[in-house]
């Protein structure tokens, strides 16, 4: 039974393993509710002004989430079917992320303090100038279906916005409304501990509420994780406002994987099995799922494909996040499978019962896929779920022709042989071909599993993201800040971050020299 | 005679002092020409890949411009009537800016190298990750009317794009096509010196060509300096593309100036005269011209206003950049002057002949301007030219009510008394009220004269700019870059910027510690 609800505007938690409604969580937010929620968030700005309060708050949010771990994981599993192991790991990651942003706040480099002392000899003369970054204001966060913790109410967008000093209003994903409410309650308990108004985290349900949110005059920026269609509609709304706002959306990605001939010859079974593991992880519901694999034609490639098929045979059917996604997956793979030149050695599609799907893969000649006649264009669109497309190339030129046709991606991967990895054999310009395609380039690894680290970049050319920023890693906070410079300002009037004596001990650049 | 041209699509250089056509510079670019120009720029990308070449190129551009100084200044003066002193200074600034970006390229911090070594204990585990920033691709630059050098063909947008490794196609401003062509020739000579194809700098004329440019699939980002109307149209076109691109536009700004009661009492004549100088500099044709001044009612404010009027009386009539601007100015001030409650102690408007304008100012009660009935909304829009609006406030609450009504600005200024500057008297939260309004906040100074310095920020809340970036100062290069992270990549395959041994000696952050 689909989640149609029993009254208009009712928001239900639904069990994707059965399709049954679990509980009514609330109702869809009216325009009045959205307005009140945004205003409450706006009023909470001052409470986040003190960086020490912000970092303590972020750490307490992590503590509160860990305290509620059992309840949160149970609710998320009941709503998403992602399983306890995965969800416990995701919650651990989410708490690590919150504490990591707390460290970022304490360390202070993200404020980007730059001081230029006066220089009367320059043309034009340089006055005393002191620049740092300040919070933009209320941030709207559109949470993801596939990460009920890490990219949801207390996920990376929210944590980075709090780190930047911005209150947040989250548009909950309809696939996990109970988890969203429980998480919001934990965040608000943490807020109360530090004397921060509960409005610092707003939570609204409903599609229309999401549109209302991005148009609200007091919303200063937005973060989004989801589909190309939904994300682009909100991006367009953000750009069309009387005062446009930054919209940091993560939309869709094929995440191409290029297996060189030498790599396929060296370890076909290992690569085939690794691919099966990566593409079926989380029932193929990762934004970085490898959705297109360039494998050589010929015997080595055949062995790789065979190993892939064998490994997939051992992966059981899985439950997707909701029934609509399951229907889209089943229809999407069927439509792709009947394209000319496409074969399905292991046919993906409906599972043994009405709630599951079975993983599989399609094959197509790379030359067909690279043709500009548009016949295979659908294969170059992301298909959410446990399927990948293996494009077989006859020679490196065919592979390169196909790479040149791809849209932007979050990741691009190459599997190379041992000698190729040494750079002594094959083409050392290998990475130069993948770099234009993606925000993260991997060698002999799989794109699933996005580490939280300072050097991470989770973003890429459109449609992977709608901006040049990242939504994972400590640099994600820069999305919610803007610089301001103070000119000729007496020390007593300056914010402490910019005073000459550096009372807060911040790292800064003074007259071109880095301090601290 | 207005610059109507003698044949369709002809591009004429016009003398604003007479309205006469000086010479035909070329023709408006057809879509085919725009396409060819963008493709030539795109093909020049590789030539900018080497940072040493980029910095040398930037320095040679400065050298070439200085070599042509006499010819460039003469052409610019003939086309813009800005005068030799100002234009010589602007050219010096432009060359300083080019060399400053060369230093930025050599120093390397802008690459933002961050390295995270593997950490198997993290959740999820952290692999080897190495991140830096790479050029976006071809940048479209829309040059400004009012800075034929500093915000034009070889101005800040172009210099920062070259610094980032991006080729540029400039849409020339119709007010100085000859200067634009001469500058482009100098840039291309510099390119030839370093073996860079001439296509690294494209130059196109014509309104339609500008629209074509922002829609071109190979254009990856755009920089714009101009009006709200023109900038917003191009911003909208950039956002509506199948693949949206970053559009860094600097549109319009009122640049409010708040004179406290104590400051007006302390030095009314100094502030009045300083205001007259700042608002008439360059015939009021600066994006940071103070266009709205909050001065107290009462005797001290009266003295300030009187001093302003006296100083303006000593400023002669001036020639604006073109006749259309002159007409807009004359019509704009006339429309504003007849609004209710508005007076014109020194009436701005047409000058003594058909080519000039005379400076002046309007006054209005702050309480009227702050009313939400919209009757005075026009006074809160920028009026390009030598006019400012003085809003008289009865008490600080009236001033604050008006400040709260203002749109975003490039600058916001406050003039305070000596004791207020010490922070011991008056309100130390003074700057907190101005900071939300602008990207640069000044105390006891005037916003005209935008220094080129690392701590500069030239941008602000919309409509001041369409992004959170700056178009002046060394951080301007970040607009044309995007991060990319390499995961698990053998050292031999990495770009040298990211290799473990740091062969280029770049400043970088490794596992959270800053090196170099």
PDB file of C-alpha atoms in Angstrom, chain A residues 30-298:
ATOM      1  CA  UNK A  30       1.634  25.696   5.374  1.00  0.00           C
ATOM      2  CA  UNK A  31       3.165  28.895   4.010  1.00  0.00           C
ATOM      3  CA  UNK A  32       2.443  30.467   7.412  1.00  0.00           C
ATOM      4  CA  UNK A  33       4.345  27.713   9.184  1.00  0.00           C
ATOM      5  CA  UNK A  34       7.296  28.055   6.828  1.00  0.00           C
ATOM      6  CA  UNK A  35       7.343  31.785   7.444  1.00  0.00           C
ATOM      7  CA  UNK A  36       7.199  31.378  11.220  1.00  0.00           C
ATOM      8  CA  UNK A  37       9.918  28.713  11.119  1.00  0.00           C
ATOM      9  CA  UNK A  38      12.258  30.886   9.043  1.00  0.00           C
ATOM     10  CA  UNK A  39      11.638  33.882  11.300  1.00  0.00           C
ATOM     11  CA  UNK A  40      12.402  31.820  14.390  1.00  0.00           C
ATOM     12  CA  UNK A  41      15.651  30.686  12.774  1.00  0.00           C
ATOM     13  CA  UNK A  42      16.494  34.265  11.836  1.00  0.00           C
ATOM     14  CA  UNK A  43      15.920  35.337  15.426  1.00  0.00           C
ATOM     15  CA  UNK A  44      18.376  32.690  16.622  1.00  0.00           C
ATOM     16  CA  UNK A  45      21.315  34.188  14.691  1.00  0.00           C
ATOM     17  CA  UNK A  46      22.700  36.180  17.587  1.00  0.00           C
ATOM     18  CA  UNK A  47      22.898  33.069  19.755  1.00  0.00           C
ATOM     19  CA  UNK A  48      25.405  31.601  17.275  1.00  0.00           C
ATOM     20  CA  UNK A  49      27.588  34.704  17.099  1.00  0.00           C
ATOM     21  CA  UNK A  50      30.067  33.429  19.694  1.00  0.00           C
ATOM     22  CA  UNK A  51      32.364  30.828  18.160  1.00  0.00           C
ATOM     23  CA  UNK A  52      32.940  29.099  21.498  1.00  0.00           C
ATOM     24  CA  UNK A  53      29.201  28.577  21.836  1.00  0.00           C
ATOM     25  CA  UNK A  54      29.006  27.235  18.288  1.00  0.00           C
ATOM     26  CA  UNK A  55      31.686  24.607  18.753  1.00  0.00           C
ATOM     27  CA  UNK A  56      30.304  23.517  22.126  1.00  0.00           C
ATOM     28  CA  UNK A  57      26.844  23.274  20.570  1.00  0.00           C
ATOM     29  CA  UNK A  58      28.120  21.116  17.701  1.00  0.00           C
ATOM     30  CA  UNK A  59      29.788  18.745  20.166  1.00  0.00           C
ATOM     31  CA  UNK A  60      26.668  18.515  22.292  1.00  0.00           C
ATOM     32  CA  UNK A  61      24.591  17.705  19.208  1.00  0.00           C
ATOM     33  CA  UNK A  62      26.942  14.771  18.586  1.00  0.00           C
ATOM     34  CA  UNK A  63      26.624  13.684  22.214  1.00  0.00           C
ATOM     35  CA  UNK A  64      22.842  13.877  22.115  1.00  0.00           C
ATOM     36  CA  UNK A  65      22.666  11.860  18.903  1.00  0.00           C
ATOM     37  CA  UNK A  66      24.881   9.182  20.401  1.00  0.00           C
ATOM     38  CA  UNK A  67      22.722   9.053  23.482  1.00  0.00           C
ATOM     39  CA  UNK A  68      19.679   8.407  21.275  1.00  0.00           C
ATOM     40  CA  UNK A  69      21.551   5.993  19.021  1.00  0.00           C
ATOM     41  CA  UNK A  70      19.345   2.945  19.559  1.00  0.00           C
ATOM     42  CA  UNK A  71      16.123   4.828  19.014  1.00  0.00           C
ATOM     43  CA  UNK A  72      17.458   6.760  16.009  1.00  0.00           C
ATOM     44  CA  UNK A  73      18.853   3.700  14.262  1.00  0.00           C
ATOM     45  CA  UNK A  74      15.664   1.735  14.882  1.00  0.00           C
ATOM     46  CA  UNK A  75      13.517   4.509  13.439  1.00  0.00           C
ATOM     47  CA  UNK A  76      15.804   4.995  10.448  1.00  0.00           C
ATOM     48  CA  UNK A  77      15.940   1.298   9.726  1.00  0.00           C
ATOM     49  CA  UNK A  78      12.162   1.015   9.915  1.00  0.00           C
ATOM     50  CA  UNK A  79      11.784   3.920   7.483  1.00  0.00           C
ATOM     51  CA  UNK A  80      14.639   3.242   5.049  1.00  0.00           C
ATOM     52  CA  UNK A  81      15.448  -0.483   5.289  1.00  0.00           C
ATOM     53  CA  UNK A  82      19.138   0.403   5.190  1.00  0.00           C
ATOM     54  CA  UNK A  83      19.932  -1.991   8.054  1.00  0.00           C
ATOM     55  CA  UNK A  84      21.439  -1.542  11.476  1.00  0.00           C
ATOM     56  CA  UNK A  85      25.090  -1.963  10.556  1.00  0.00           C
ATOM     57  CA  UNK A  86      25.049   0.650   7.854  1.00  0.00           C
ATOM     58  CA  UNK A  87      22.920   3.053   9.911  1.00  0.00           C
ATOM     59  CA  UNK A  88      25.072   2.723  13.011  1.00  0.00           C
ATOM     60  CA  UNK A  89      28.111   3.495  10.880  1.00  0.00           C
ATOM     61  CA  UNK A  90      26.338   6.435   9.301  1.00  0.00           C
ATOM     62  CA  UNK A  91      25.403   7.831  12.705  1.00  0.00           C
ATOM     63  CA  UNK A  92      29.002   7.477  13.886  1.00  0.00           C
ATOM     64  CA  UNK A  93      30.108   9.319  10.770  1.00  0.00           C
ATOM     65  CA  UNK A  94      27.538  12.035  11.401  1.00  0.00           C
ATOM     66  CA  UNK A  95      28.784  12.586  14.961  1.00  0.00           C
ATOM     67  CA  UNK A  96      32.404  12.580  13.774  1.00  0.00           C
ATOM     68  CA  UNK A  97      31.430  15.203  11.218  1.00  0.00           C
ATOM     69  CA  UNK A  98      29.770  17.419  13.843  1.00  0.00           C
ATOM     70  CA  UNK A  99      32.863  17.238  16.080  1.00  0.00           C
ATOM     71  CA  UNK A 100      35.133  17.827  13.129  1.00  0.00           C
ATOM     72  CA  UNK A 101      33.281  21.059  12.343  1.00  0.00           C
ATOM     73  CA  UNK A 102      33.545  22.006  16.018  1.00  0.00           C
ATOM     74  CA  UNK A 103      37.336  21.671  15.672  1.00  0.00           C
ATOM     75  CA  UNK A 104      37.186  23.789  12.521  1.00  0.00           C
ATOM     76  CA  UNK A 105      35.326  26.504  14.402  1.00  0.00           C
ATOM     77  CA  UNK A 106      37.829  26.481  17.265  1.00  0.00           C
ATOM     78  CA  UNK A 107      40.848  26.504  14.963  1.00  0.00           C
ATOM     79  CA  UNK A 108      39.559  29.570  13.128  1.00  0.00           C
ATOM     80  CA  UNK A 109      41.257  29.387   9.705  1.00  0.00           C
ATOM     81  CA  UNK A 110      37.830  29.302   8.066  1.00  0.00           C
ATOM     82  CA  UNK A 111      37.363  32.952   9.085  1.00  0.00           C
ATOM     83  CA  UNK A 112      40.070  33.769   6.547  1.00  0.00           C
ATOM     84  CA  UNK A 113      41.405  36.781   8.442  1.00  0.00           C
ATOM     85  CA  UNK A 114      43.537  38.982   6.177  1.00  0.00           C
ATOM     86  CA  UNK A 115      45.025  42.282   7.277  1.00  0.00           C
ATOM     87  CA  UNK A 116      46.651  44.897   5.036  1.00  0.00           C
ATOM     88  CA  UNK A 117      48.375  47.748   6.820  1.00  0.00           C
ATOM     89  CA  UNK A 118      48.389  51.183   5.192  1.00  0.00           C
ATOM     90  CA  UNK A 119      50.720  51.833   2.249  1.00  0.00           C
ATOM     91  CA  UNK A 120      50.645  55.417   1.067  1.00  0.00           C
ATOM     92  CA  UNK A 121      52.967  54.691  -1.857  1.00  0.00           C
ATOM     93  CA  UNK A 122      50.616  52.285  -3.646  1.00  0.00           C
ATOM     94  CA  UNK A 123      48.365  53.434  -6.531  1.00  0.00           C
ATOM     95  CA  UNK A 124      45.754  53.971  -5.290  1.00  0.00           C
ATOM     96  CA  UNK A 125      47.062  54.222  -1.703  1.00  0.00           C
ATOM     97  CA  UNK A 126      46.240  51.292   0.557  1.00  0.00           C
ATOM     98  CA  UNK A 127      44.386  52.261   3.742  1.00  0.00           C
ATOM     99  CA  UNK A 128      44.139  50.003   6.793  1.00  0.00           C
ATOM    100  CA  UNK A 129      42.032  47.061   5.596  1.00  0.00           C
ATOM    101  CA  UNK A 130      40.934  44.065   7.668  1.00  0.00           C
ATOM    102  CA  UNK A 131      38.873  41.290   6.167  1.00  0.00           C
ATOM    103  CA  UNK A 132      37.230  38.171   7.523  1.00  0.00           C
ATOM    104  CA  UNK A 133      34.183  36.089   6.801  1.00  0.00           C
ATOM    105  CA  UNK A 134      30.784  36.410   8.416  1.00  0.00           C
ATOM    106  CA  UNK A 135      27.697  34.156   8.347  1.00  0.00           C
ATOM    107  CA  UNK A 136      25.238  34.668   5.485  1.00  0.00           C
ATOM    108  CA  UNK A 137      22.071  34.148   7.540  1.00  0.00           C
ATOM    109  CA  UNK A 138      19.409  31.440   7.583  1.00  0.00           C
ATOM    110  CA  UNK A 139      20.360  28.388   5.512  1.00  0.00           C
ATOM    111  CA  UNK A 140      17.725  26.120   3.959  1.00  0.00           C
ATOM    112  CA  UNK A 141      18.788  22.465   3.901  1.00  0.00           C
ATOM    113  CA  UNK A 142      17.061  19.918   1.677  1.00  0.00           C
ATOM    114  CA  UNK A 143      17.903  16.543   3.090  1.00  0.00           C
ATOM    115  CA  UNK A 144      18.626  13.402   1.120  1.00  0.00           C
ATOM    116  CA  UNK A 145      16.612  10.209   0.904  1.00  0.00           C
ATOM    117  CA  UNK A 146      19.601   7.897   1.054  1.00  0.00           C
ATOM    118  CA  UNK A 147      21.450   9.240   4.094  1.00  0.00           C
ATOM    119  CA  UNK A 148      18.909   9.676   6.909  1.00  0.00           C
ATOM    120  CA  UNK A 149      21.684  10.904   9.217  1.00  0.00           C
ATOM    121  CA  UNK A 150      24.769  12.063   7.312  1.00  0.00           C
ATOM    122  CA  UNK A 151      22.962  14.171   4.674  1.00  0.00           C
ATOM    123  CA  UNK A 152      19.832  14.953   6.624  1.00  0.00           C
ATOM    124  CA  UNK A 153      18.681  16.972   9.640  1.00  0.00           C
ATOM    125  CA  UNK A 154      22.024  16.972  11.474  1.00  0.00           C
ATOM    126  CA  UNK A 155      24.144  16.074   8.450  1.00  0.00           C
ATOM    127  CA  UNK A 156      26.943  17.862   6.690  1.00  0.00           C
ATOM    128  CA  UNK A 157      24.955  20.824   5.390  1.00  0.00           C
ATOM    129  CA  UNK A 158      23.489  21.570   8.813  1.00  0.00           C
ATOM    130  CA  UNK A 159      26.753  20.991  10.684  1.00  0.00           C
ATOM    131  CA  UNK A 160      28.694  23.222   8.300  1.00  0.00           C
ATOM    132  CA  UNK A 161      26.018  25.926   8.482  1.00  0.00           C
ATOM    133  CA  UNK A 162      26.085  25.906  12.295  1.00  0.00           C
ATOM    134  CA  UNK A 163      29.888  26.014  12.124  1.00  0.00           C
ATOM    135  CA  UNK A 164      29.618  29.110   9.947  1.00  0.00           C
ATOM    136  CA  UNK A 165      27.194  30.697  12.436  1.00  0.00           C
ATOM    137  CA  UNK A 166      24.033  30.198  10.392  1.00  0.00           C
ATOM    138  CA  UNK A 167      20.700  28.899  11.747  1.00  0.00           C
ATOM    139  CA  UNK A 168      19.106  26.201   9.611  1.00  0.00           C
ATOM    140  CA  UNK A 169      15.654  25.270   8.384  1.00  0.00           C
ATOM    141  CA  UNK A 170      15.565  21.708   7.109  1.00  0.00           C
ATOM    142  CA  UNK A 171      13.085  20.444   4.575  1.00  0.00           C
ATOM    143  CA  UNK A 172      12.702  16.847   5.759  1.00  0.00           C
ATOM    144  CA  UNK A 173      12.866  14.060   3.215  1.00  0.00           C
ATOM    145  CA  UNK A 174       9.541  12.197   3.014  1.00  0.00           C
ATOM    146  CA  UNK A 175      11.378   8.866   3.224  1.00  0.00           C
ATOM    147  CA  UNK A 176      12.342   9.325   6.876  1.00  0.00           C
ATOM    148  CA  UNK A 177      10.120  11.847   8.649  1.00  0.00           C
ATOM    149  CA  UNK A 178      10.234  10.068  12.028  1.00  0.00           C
ATOM    150  CA  UNK A 179      14.031   9.949  12.013  1.00  0.00           C
ATOM    151  CA  UNK A 180      14.036  13.618  11.026  1.00  0.00           C
ATOM    152  CA  UNK A 181      11.833  14.610  13.962  1.00  0.00           C
ATOM    153  CA  UNK A 182      13.857  12.543  16.419  1.00  0.00           C
ATOM    154  CA  UNK A 183      17.082  14.096  15.150  1.00  0.00           C
ATOM    155  CA  UNK A 184      15.639  17.589  15.357  1.00  0.00           C
ATOM    156  CA  UNK A 185      14.611  16.949  18.947  1.00  0.00           C
ATOM    157  CA  UNK A 186      18.173  15.907  19.810  1.00  0.00           C
ATOM    158  CA  UNK A 187      19.576  19.038  18.135  1.00  0.00           C
ATOM    159  CA  UNK A 188      17.153  21.233  20.069  1.00  0.00           C
ATOM    160  CA  UNK A 189      18.076  19.617  23.372  1.00  0.00           C
ATOM    161  CA  UNK A 190      21.682  20.458  22.566  1.00  0.00           C
ATOM    162  CA  UNK A 191      20.651  24.012  21.747  1.00  0.00           C
ATOM    163  CA  UNK A 192      18.843  24.368  25.056  1.00  0.00           C
ATOM    164  CA  UNK A 193      21.980  23.225  26.904  1.00  0.00           C
ATOM    165  CA  UNK A 194      23.828  26.225  25.475  1.00  0.00           C
ATOM    166  CA  UNK A 195      21.009  28.749  25.796  1.00  0.00           C
ATOM    167  CA  UNK A 196      20.380  28.764  22.051  1.00  0.00           C
ATOM    168  CA  UNK A 197      16.712  29.155  21.015  1.00  0.00           C
ATOM    169  CA  UNK A 198      15.077  26.025  19.616  1.00  0.00           C
ATOM    170  CA  UNK A 199      14.402  27.963  16.415  1.00  0.00           C
ATOM    171  CA  UNK A 200      18.088  27.571  15.476  1.00  0.00           C
ATOM    172  CA  UNK A 201      16.937  24.369  13.785  1.00  0.00           C
ATOM    173  CA  UNK A 202      13.618  24.504  11.973  1.00  0.00           C
ATOM    174  CA  UNK A 203      12.111  21.424  10.377  1.00  0.00           C
ATOM    175  CA  UNK A 204       9.349  21.467   7.775  1.00  0.00           C
ATOM    176  CA  UNK A 205       7.630  18.699   5.834  1.00  0.00           C
ATOM    177  CA  UNK A 206       6.046  18.813   2.393  1.00  0.00           C
ATOM    178  CA  UNK A 207       6.995  19.485  -1.214  1.00  0.00           C
ATOM    179  CA  UNK A 208       5.307  22.886  -1.371  1.00  0.00           C
ATOM    180  CA  UNK A 209       6.973  23.902   1.881  1.00  0.00           C
ATOM    181  CA  UNK A 210      10.329  23.225   0.234  1.00  0.00           C
ATOM    182  CA  UNK A 211       9.533  25.577  -2.620  1.00  0.00           C
ATOM    183  CA  UNK A 212       8.213  28.179  -0.182  1.00  0.00           C
ATOM    184  CA  UNK A 213      11.422  27.898   1.797  1.00  0.00           C
ATOM    185  CA  UNK A 214      13.828  28.683  -1.041  1.00  0.00           C
ATOM    186  CA  UNK A 215      11.752  31.736  -1.920  1.00  0.00           C
ATOM    187  CA  UNK A 216      11.576  33.160   1.597  1.00  0.00           C
ATOM    188  CA  UNK A 217      13.225  36.598   1.779  1.00  0.00           C
ATOM    189  CA  UNK A 218      15.033  35.759   5.031  1.00  0.00           C
ATOM    190  CA  UNK A 219      16.594  32.589   3.635  1.00  0.00           C
ATOM    191  CA  UNK A 220      20.138  33.513   2.610  1.00  0.00           C
ATOM    192  CA  UNK A 221      21.444  30.296   1.054  1.00  0.00           C
ATOM    193  CA  UNK A 222      20.441  26.702   0.396  1.00  0.00           C
ATOM    194  CA  UNK A 223      22.012  23.254   0.415  1.00  0.00           C
ATOM    195  CA  UNK A 224      20.426  20.358  -1.419  1.00  0.00           C
ATOM    196  CA  UNK A 225      21.123  16.683  -1.989  1.00  0.00           C
ATOM    197  CA  UNK A 226      18.839  14.840  -4.354  1.00  0.00           C
ATOM    198  CA  UNK A 227      17.742  14.385  -7.935  1.00  0.00           C
ATOM    199  CA  UNK A 228      18.607  16.463 -10.994  1.00  0.00           C
ATOM    200  CA  UNK A 229      14.952  17.262 -11.560  1.00  0.00           C
ATOM    201  CA  UNK A 230      14.132  18.387  -8.029  1.00  0.00           C
ATOM    202  CA  UNK A 231      17.451  20.116  -7.505  1.00  0.00           C
ATOM    203  CA  UNK A 232      17.294  22.033 -10.747  1.00  0.00           C
ATOM    204  CA  UNK A 233      13.767  23.261  -9.984  1.00  0.00           C
ATOM    205  CA  UNK A 234      14.925  24.634  -6.630  1.00  0.00           C
ATOM    206  CA  UNK A 235      18.126  26.044  -8.166  1.00  0.00           C
ATOM    207  CA  UNK A 236      15.980  27.865 -10.718  1.00  0.00           C
ATOM    208  CA  UNK A 237      13.734  29.218  -7.953  1.00  0.00           C
ATOM    209  CA  UNK A 238      16.761  30.420  -5.985  1.00  0.00           C
ATOM    210  CA  UNK A 239      18.163  32.186  -9.060  1.00  0.00           C
ATOM    211  CA  UNK A 240      14.820  33.761  -9.967  1.00  0.00           C
ATOM    212  CA  UNK A 241      14.267  35.442  -6.586  1.00  0.00           C
ATOM    213  CA  UNK A 242      14.269  39.256  -6.488  1.00  0.00           C
ATOM    214  CA  UNK A 243      17.442  38.758  -4.418  1.00  0.00           C
ATOM    215  CA  UNK A 244      19.057  35.570  -5.763  1.00  0.00           C
ATOM    216  CA  UNK A 245      20.772  33.336  -3.206  1.00  0.00           C
ATOM    217  CA  UNK A 246      23.581  30.769  -3.449  1.00  0.00           C
ATOM    218  CA  UNK A 247      22.188  27.299  -4.074  1.00  0.00           C
ATOM    219  CA  UNK A 248      24.625  24.496  -3.364  1.00  0.00           C
ATOM    220  CA  UNK A 249      22.937  21.471  -4.858  1.00  0.00           C
ATOM    221  CA  UNK A 250      24.282  17.989  -5.342  1.00  0.00           C
ATOM    222  CA  UNK A 251      22.147  16.534  -8.115  1.00  0.00           C
ATOM    223  CA  UNK A 252      23.173  13.561 -10.237  1.00  0.00           C
ATOM    224  CA  UNK A 253      26.307  11.689 -11.200  1.00  0.00           C
ATOM    225  CA  UNK A 254      27.267   8.677 -13.337  1.00  0.00           C
ATOM    226  CA  UNK A 255      30.646   8.230 -11.611  1.00  0.00           C
ATOM    227  CA  UNK A 256      32.449   6.660 -14.562  1.00  0.00           C
ATOM    228  CA  UNK A 257      35.065   3.976 -13.980  1.00  0.00           C
ATOM    229  CA  UNK A 258      37.700   3.362 -16.617  1.00  0.00           C
ATOM    230  CA  UNK A 259      39.447   0.005 -16.518  1.00  0.00           C
ATOM    231  CA  UNK A 260      42.551   0.081 -18.690  1.00  0.00           C
ATOM    232  CA  UNK A 261      43.400  -2.909 -20.850  1.00  0.00           C
ATOM    233  CA  UNK A 262      46.452  -3.616 -18.715  1.00  0.00           C
ATOM    234  CA  UNK A 263      44.429  -3.456 -15.478  1.00  0.00           C
ATOM    235  CA  UNK A 264      41.794  -5.799 -16.882  1.00  0.00           C
ATOM    236  CA  UNK A 265      44.524  -8.196 -17.970  1.00  0.00           C
ATOM    237  CA  UNK A 266      46.242  -8.002 -14.585  1.00  0.00           C
ATOM    238  CA  UNK A 267      43.289  -8.562 -12.203  1.00  0.00           C
ATOM    239  CA  UNK A 268      39.945  -9.015 -13.949  1.00  0.00           C
ATOM    240  CA  UNK A 269      38.324 -11.012 -11.115  1.00  0.00           C
ATOM    241  CA  UNK A 270      39.362  -8.541  -8.436  1.00  0.00           C
ATOM    242  CA  UNK A 271      37.996  -5.573 -10.376  1.00  0.00           C
ATOM    243  CA  UNK A 272      34.771  -7.352 -11.319  1.00  0.00           C
ATOM    244  CA  UNK A 273      34.099  -8.369  -7.725  1.00  0.00           C
ATOM    245  CA  UNK A 274      35.046  -4.942  -6.384  1.00  0.00           C
ATOM    246  CA  UNK A 275      32.666  -3.316  -8.819  1.00  0.00           C
ATOM    247  CA  UNK A 276      29.829  -5.610  -7.746  1.00  0.00           C
ATOM    248  CA  UNK A 277      30.431  -4.638  -4.127  1.00  0.00           C
ATOM    249  CA  UNK A 278      30.553  -0.900  -4.812  1.00  0.00           C
ATOM    250  CA  UNK A 279      27.525  -0.725  -7.109  1.00  0.00           C
ATOM    251  CA  UNK A 280      25.272  -2.743  -4.809  1.00  0.00           C
ATOM    252  CA  UNK A 281      26.330  -1.115  -1.538  1.00  0.00           C
ATOM    253  CA  UNK A 282      23.237   0.378   0.102  1.00  0.00           C
ATOM    254  CA  UNK A 283      21.139  -1.262  -2.671  1.00  0.00           C
ATOM    255  CA  UNK A 284      22.881   0.977  -5.212  1.00  0.00           C
ATOM    256  CA  UNK A 285      21.457   4.073  -3.590  1.00  0.00           C
ATOM    257  CA  UNK A 286      24.634   6.136  -3.330  1.00  0.00           C
ATOM    258  CA  UNK A 287      25.269   9.375  -5.199  1.00  0.00           C
ATOM    259  CA  UNK A 288      28.754   8.017  -5.907  1.00  0.00           C
ATOM    260  CA  UNK A 289      27.652   4.592  -7.129  1.00  0.00           C
ATOM    261  CA  UNK A 290      29.741   3.619 -10.172  1.00  0.00           C
ATOM    262  CA  UNK A 291      27.041   3.824 -12.840  1.00  0.00           C
ATOM    263  CA  UNK A 292      29.181   3.503 -15.973  1.00  0.00           C
ATOM    264  CA  UNK A 293      32.203   1.265 -16.424  1.00  0.00           C
ATOM    265  CA  UNK A 294      34.521   1.373 -19.416  1.00  0.00           C
ATOM    266  CA  UNK A 295      35.960  -2.118 -19.796  1.00  0.00           C
ATOM    267  CA  UNK A 296      38.014  -3.431 -22.698  1.00  0.00           C
ATOM    268  CA  UNK A 297      36.528  -5.754 -25.272  1.00  0.00           C
ATOM    269  CA  UNK A 298      38.313  -9.074 -25.570  1.00  0.00           C
TER     270      UNK A 298
END
